[in-house]
Short mmCIF file of C-alpha atoms in Angstrom, two decimals:
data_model
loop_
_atom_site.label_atom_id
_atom_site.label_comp_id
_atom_site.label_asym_id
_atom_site.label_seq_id
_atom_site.Cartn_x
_atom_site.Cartn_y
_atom_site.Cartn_z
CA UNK A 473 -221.49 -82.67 -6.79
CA UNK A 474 -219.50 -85.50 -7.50
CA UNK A 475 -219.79 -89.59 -6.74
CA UNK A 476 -217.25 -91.77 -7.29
CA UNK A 477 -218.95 -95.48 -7.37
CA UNK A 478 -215.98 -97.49 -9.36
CA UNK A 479 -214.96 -98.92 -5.80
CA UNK A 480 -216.03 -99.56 -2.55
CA UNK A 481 -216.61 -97.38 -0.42
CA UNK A 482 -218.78 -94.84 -2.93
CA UNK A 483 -216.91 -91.27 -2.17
CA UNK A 484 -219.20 -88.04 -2.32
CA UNK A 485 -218.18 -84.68 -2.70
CA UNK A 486 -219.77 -81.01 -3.52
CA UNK A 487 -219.42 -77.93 -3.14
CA UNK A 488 -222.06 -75.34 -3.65
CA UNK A 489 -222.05 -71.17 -3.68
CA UNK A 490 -225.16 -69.09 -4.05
CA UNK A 491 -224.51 -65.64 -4.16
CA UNK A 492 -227.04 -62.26 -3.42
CA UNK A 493 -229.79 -64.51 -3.29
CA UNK A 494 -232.93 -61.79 -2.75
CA UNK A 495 -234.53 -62.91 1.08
CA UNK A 496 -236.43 -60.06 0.75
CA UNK A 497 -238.16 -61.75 -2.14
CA UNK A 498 -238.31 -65.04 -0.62
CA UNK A 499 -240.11 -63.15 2.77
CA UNK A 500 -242.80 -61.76 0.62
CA UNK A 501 -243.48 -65.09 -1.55
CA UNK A 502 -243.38 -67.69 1.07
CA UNK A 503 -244.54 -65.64 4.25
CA UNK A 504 -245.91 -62.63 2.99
CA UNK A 505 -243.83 -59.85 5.02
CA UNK A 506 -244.24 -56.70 3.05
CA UNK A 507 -240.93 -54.05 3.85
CA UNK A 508 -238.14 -56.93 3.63
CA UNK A 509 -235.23 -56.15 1.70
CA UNK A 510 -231.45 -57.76 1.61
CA UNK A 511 -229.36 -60.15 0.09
CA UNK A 512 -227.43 -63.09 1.44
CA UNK A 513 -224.68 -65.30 0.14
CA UNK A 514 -224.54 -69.06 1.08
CA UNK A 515 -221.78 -71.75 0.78
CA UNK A 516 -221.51 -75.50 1.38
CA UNK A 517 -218.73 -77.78 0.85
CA UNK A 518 -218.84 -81.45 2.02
CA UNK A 519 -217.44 -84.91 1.76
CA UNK A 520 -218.51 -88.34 2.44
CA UNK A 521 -218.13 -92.17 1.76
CA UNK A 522 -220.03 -95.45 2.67
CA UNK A 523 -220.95 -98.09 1.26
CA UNK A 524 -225.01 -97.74 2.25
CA UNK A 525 -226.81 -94.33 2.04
CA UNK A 526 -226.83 -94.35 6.33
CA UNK A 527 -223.23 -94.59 6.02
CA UNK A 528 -222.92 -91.94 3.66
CA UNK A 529 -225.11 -89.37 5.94
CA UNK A 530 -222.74 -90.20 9.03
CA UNK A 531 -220.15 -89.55 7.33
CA UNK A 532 -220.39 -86.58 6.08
CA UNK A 533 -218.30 -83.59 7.16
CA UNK A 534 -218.00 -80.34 6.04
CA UNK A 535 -218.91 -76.74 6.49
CA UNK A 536 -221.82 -74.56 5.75
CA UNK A 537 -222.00 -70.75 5.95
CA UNK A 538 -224.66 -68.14 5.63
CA UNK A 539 -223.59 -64.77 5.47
CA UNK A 540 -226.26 -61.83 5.49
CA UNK A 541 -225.43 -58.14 5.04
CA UNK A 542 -226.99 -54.59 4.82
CA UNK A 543 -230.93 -55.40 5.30
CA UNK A 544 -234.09 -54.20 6.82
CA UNK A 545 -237.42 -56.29 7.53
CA UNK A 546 -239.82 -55.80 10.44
CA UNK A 547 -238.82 -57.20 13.70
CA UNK A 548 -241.55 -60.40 13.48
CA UNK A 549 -238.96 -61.80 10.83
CA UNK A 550 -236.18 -62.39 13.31
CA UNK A 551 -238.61 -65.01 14.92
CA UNK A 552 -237.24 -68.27 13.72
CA UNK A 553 -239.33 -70.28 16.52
CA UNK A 554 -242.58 -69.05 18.12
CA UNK A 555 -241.62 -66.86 21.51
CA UNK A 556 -238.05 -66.64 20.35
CA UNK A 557 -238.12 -62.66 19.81
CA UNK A 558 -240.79 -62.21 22.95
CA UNK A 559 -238.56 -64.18 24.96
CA UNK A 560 -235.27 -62.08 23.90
CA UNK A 561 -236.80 -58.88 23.25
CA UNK A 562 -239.67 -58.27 25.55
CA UNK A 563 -241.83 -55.44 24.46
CA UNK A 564 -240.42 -55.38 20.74
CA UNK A 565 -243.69 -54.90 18.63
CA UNK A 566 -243.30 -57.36 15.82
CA UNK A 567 -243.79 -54.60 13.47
CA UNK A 568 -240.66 -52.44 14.91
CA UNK A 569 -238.83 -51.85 11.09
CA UNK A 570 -235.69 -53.58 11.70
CA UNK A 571 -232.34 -52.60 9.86
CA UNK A 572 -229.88 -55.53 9.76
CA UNK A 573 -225.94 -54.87 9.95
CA UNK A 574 -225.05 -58.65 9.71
CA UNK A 575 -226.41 -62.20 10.56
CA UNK A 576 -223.78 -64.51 9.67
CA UNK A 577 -223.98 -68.39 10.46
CA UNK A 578 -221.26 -70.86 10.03
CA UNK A 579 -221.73 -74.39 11.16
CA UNK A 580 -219.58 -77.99 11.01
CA UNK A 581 -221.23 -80.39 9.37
CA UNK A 582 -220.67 -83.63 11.40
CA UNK A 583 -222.95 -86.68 10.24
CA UNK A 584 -226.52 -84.90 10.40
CA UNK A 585 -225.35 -82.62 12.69
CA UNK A 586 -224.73 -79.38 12.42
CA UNK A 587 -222.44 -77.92 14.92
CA UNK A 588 -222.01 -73.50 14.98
CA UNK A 589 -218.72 -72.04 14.84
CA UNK A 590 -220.68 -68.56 14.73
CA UNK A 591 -224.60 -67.19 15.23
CA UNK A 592 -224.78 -63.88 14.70
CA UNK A 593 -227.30 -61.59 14.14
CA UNK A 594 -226.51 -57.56 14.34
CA UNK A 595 -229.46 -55.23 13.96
CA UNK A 596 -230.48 -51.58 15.08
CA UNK A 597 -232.49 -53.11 17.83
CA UNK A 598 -230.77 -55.44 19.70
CA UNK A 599 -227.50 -57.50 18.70
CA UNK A 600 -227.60 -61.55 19.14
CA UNK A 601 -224.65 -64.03 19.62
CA UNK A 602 -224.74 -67.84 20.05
CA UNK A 603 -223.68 -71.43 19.49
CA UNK A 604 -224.99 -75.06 19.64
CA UNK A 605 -225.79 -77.80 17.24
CA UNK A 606 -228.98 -78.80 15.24
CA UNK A 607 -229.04 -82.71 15.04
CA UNK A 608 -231.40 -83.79 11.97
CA UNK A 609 -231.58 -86.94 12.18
CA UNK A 610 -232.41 -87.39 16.11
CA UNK A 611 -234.84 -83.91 15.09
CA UNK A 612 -233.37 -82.06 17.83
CA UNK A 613 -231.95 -78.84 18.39
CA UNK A 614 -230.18 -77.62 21.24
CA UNK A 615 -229.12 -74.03 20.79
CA UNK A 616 -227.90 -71.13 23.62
CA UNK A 617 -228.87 -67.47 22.06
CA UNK A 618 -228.00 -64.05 23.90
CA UNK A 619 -229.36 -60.60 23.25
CA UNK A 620 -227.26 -57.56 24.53
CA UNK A 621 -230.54 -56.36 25.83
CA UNK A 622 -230.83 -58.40 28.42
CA UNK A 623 -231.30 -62.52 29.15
CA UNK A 624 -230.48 -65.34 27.10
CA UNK A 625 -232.98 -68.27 26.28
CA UNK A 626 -232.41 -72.14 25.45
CA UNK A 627 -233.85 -73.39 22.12
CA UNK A 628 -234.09 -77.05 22.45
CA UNK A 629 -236.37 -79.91 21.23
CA UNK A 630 -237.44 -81.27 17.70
CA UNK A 631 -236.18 -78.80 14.96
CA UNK A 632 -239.74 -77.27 14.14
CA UNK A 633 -241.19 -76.44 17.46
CA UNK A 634 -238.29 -76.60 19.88
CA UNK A 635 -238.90 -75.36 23.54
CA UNK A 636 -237.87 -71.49 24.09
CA UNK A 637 -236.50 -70.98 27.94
CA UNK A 638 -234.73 -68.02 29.62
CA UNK A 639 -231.44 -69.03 30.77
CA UNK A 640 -228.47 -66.97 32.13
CA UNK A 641 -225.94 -69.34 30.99
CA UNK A 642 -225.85 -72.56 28.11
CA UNK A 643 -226.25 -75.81 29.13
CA UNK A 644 -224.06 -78.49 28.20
CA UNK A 645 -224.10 -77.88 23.99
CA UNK A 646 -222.26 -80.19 21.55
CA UNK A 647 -219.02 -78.77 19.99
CA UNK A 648 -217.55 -78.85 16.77
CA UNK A 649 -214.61 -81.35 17.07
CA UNK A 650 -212.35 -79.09 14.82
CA UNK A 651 -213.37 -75.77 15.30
CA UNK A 652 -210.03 -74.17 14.14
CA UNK A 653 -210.32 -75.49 10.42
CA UNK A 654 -212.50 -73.99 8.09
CA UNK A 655 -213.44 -75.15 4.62
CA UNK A 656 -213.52 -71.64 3.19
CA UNK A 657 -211.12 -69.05 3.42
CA UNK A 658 -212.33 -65.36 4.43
CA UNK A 659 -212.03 -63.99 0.58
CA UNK A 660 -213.93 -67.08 -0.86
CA UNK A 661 -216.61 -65.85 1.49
CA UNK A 662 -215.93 -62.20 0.32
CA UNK A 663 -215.37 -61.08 3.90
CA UNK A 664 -213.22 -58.07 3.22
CA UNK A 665 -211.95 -55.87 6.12
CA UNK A 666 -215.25 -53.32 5.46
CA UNK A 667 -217.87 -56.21 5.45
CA UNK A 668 -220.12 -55.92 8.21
CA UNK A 669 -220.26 -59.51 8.96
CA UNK A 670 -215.73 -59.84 8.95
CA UNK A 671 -215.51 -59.12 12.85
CA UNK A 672 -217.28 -62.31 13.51
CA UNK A 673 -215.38 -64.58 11.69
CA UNK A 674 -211.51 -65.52 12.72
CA UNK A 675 -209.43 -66.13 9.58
CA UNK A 676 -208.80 -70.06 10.39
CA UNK A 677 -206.36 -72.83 9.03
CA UNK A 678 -207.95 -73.94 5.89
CA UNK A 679 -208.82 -77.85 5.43
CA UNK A 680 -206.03 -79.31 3.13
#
């Protein structure tokens, strides 16, 4: 990361990359979920400038992506928010073994916002797509999430413990106000052709 504080406004940049990071090892330490194995690559890129540190956090734009590939857990560890699974998946024992194909997420980073470009999660079991925008600073998150088994559910409130609802269509979610440009291009992110995860991502204009 780098901050440039020989003039006014103080100009932040960074860019970070963390490649095959073991989530399969991070299940079992932090939450204890034997039978979870994968690896995941994450990247961040941002830029700011203010003169106070609020200024800096509304400024700040950017991109993050998460990109998961060949994985298996059981299906409890899909549950990001109590009910969410139960409310997608009805009947899905939360021990179901689970074999991923792809979860991908790429969101804009507008202020303390995050805004998704993609949400995608592809497993043997059932195959989820969705978009929204996770506000940190108000502690709010309004997503729309939708199986291809069956309903779709709302995932809004504080960040934590937001409310899970069945809903057959999004309400009115917060968009990213340049969608088309992307901060990485496709081999950065080392979406080749045969990557699981490439059919959810559109190769984009790249930022200058």
């Amino acid at each position: 990361m780098a901050i440039d504080g020989t003039s006014l406004p103080v100009k932040v940049k960074g860019a970070f990359s963390f490649k095959d990071w073991d989530y399969g090892r991070f299940q079992k330490d932090v939450f204890k979920r034997e039978n979870v194995a994968g690896k995941a690559d994450f990247h961040l890129n941002f830029t700011s400038e203010g003169v106070l540190w609020e200024e800096i956090i509304s400024g700040l734009a950017g991109e993050a992506v998460f990109i998961a590939g060949e994985g298996r857990f059981p299906a409890s560890a899909l549950n990001v928010w109590a009910g969410l699974m139960a409310a997608m998946v009805p009947g899905l024992a939360p021990e179901t073994e689970t074999v991923l194909n792809c979860a991908a997420a790429d969101f804009i980073i507008e202020g303390p916002a995050a805004i998704a470009k993609v949400i995608a999660v592809d497993t043997d079991k059932v195959k989820v797509a969705g978009q929204g925008a996770i506000d940190f600073r108000a502690n709010r998150a309004d997503l729309f999430l939708k199986p291809d088994t069956g309903q779709g559910v709302t995932v809004q409130g504080p960040v934590l413990q937001p409310g899970i609802k069945a809903s057959n269509a999004p309400a009115e979610l917060r968009k990213a106000s340049n969608p088309e440009f992307s901060a990485f291009a496709l081999a950065e992110l080392g979406l080749t052709e045969d990557h699981p995860c490439h059919k959810f991502f559109i190769p984009r204009r790249t930022v200058p």
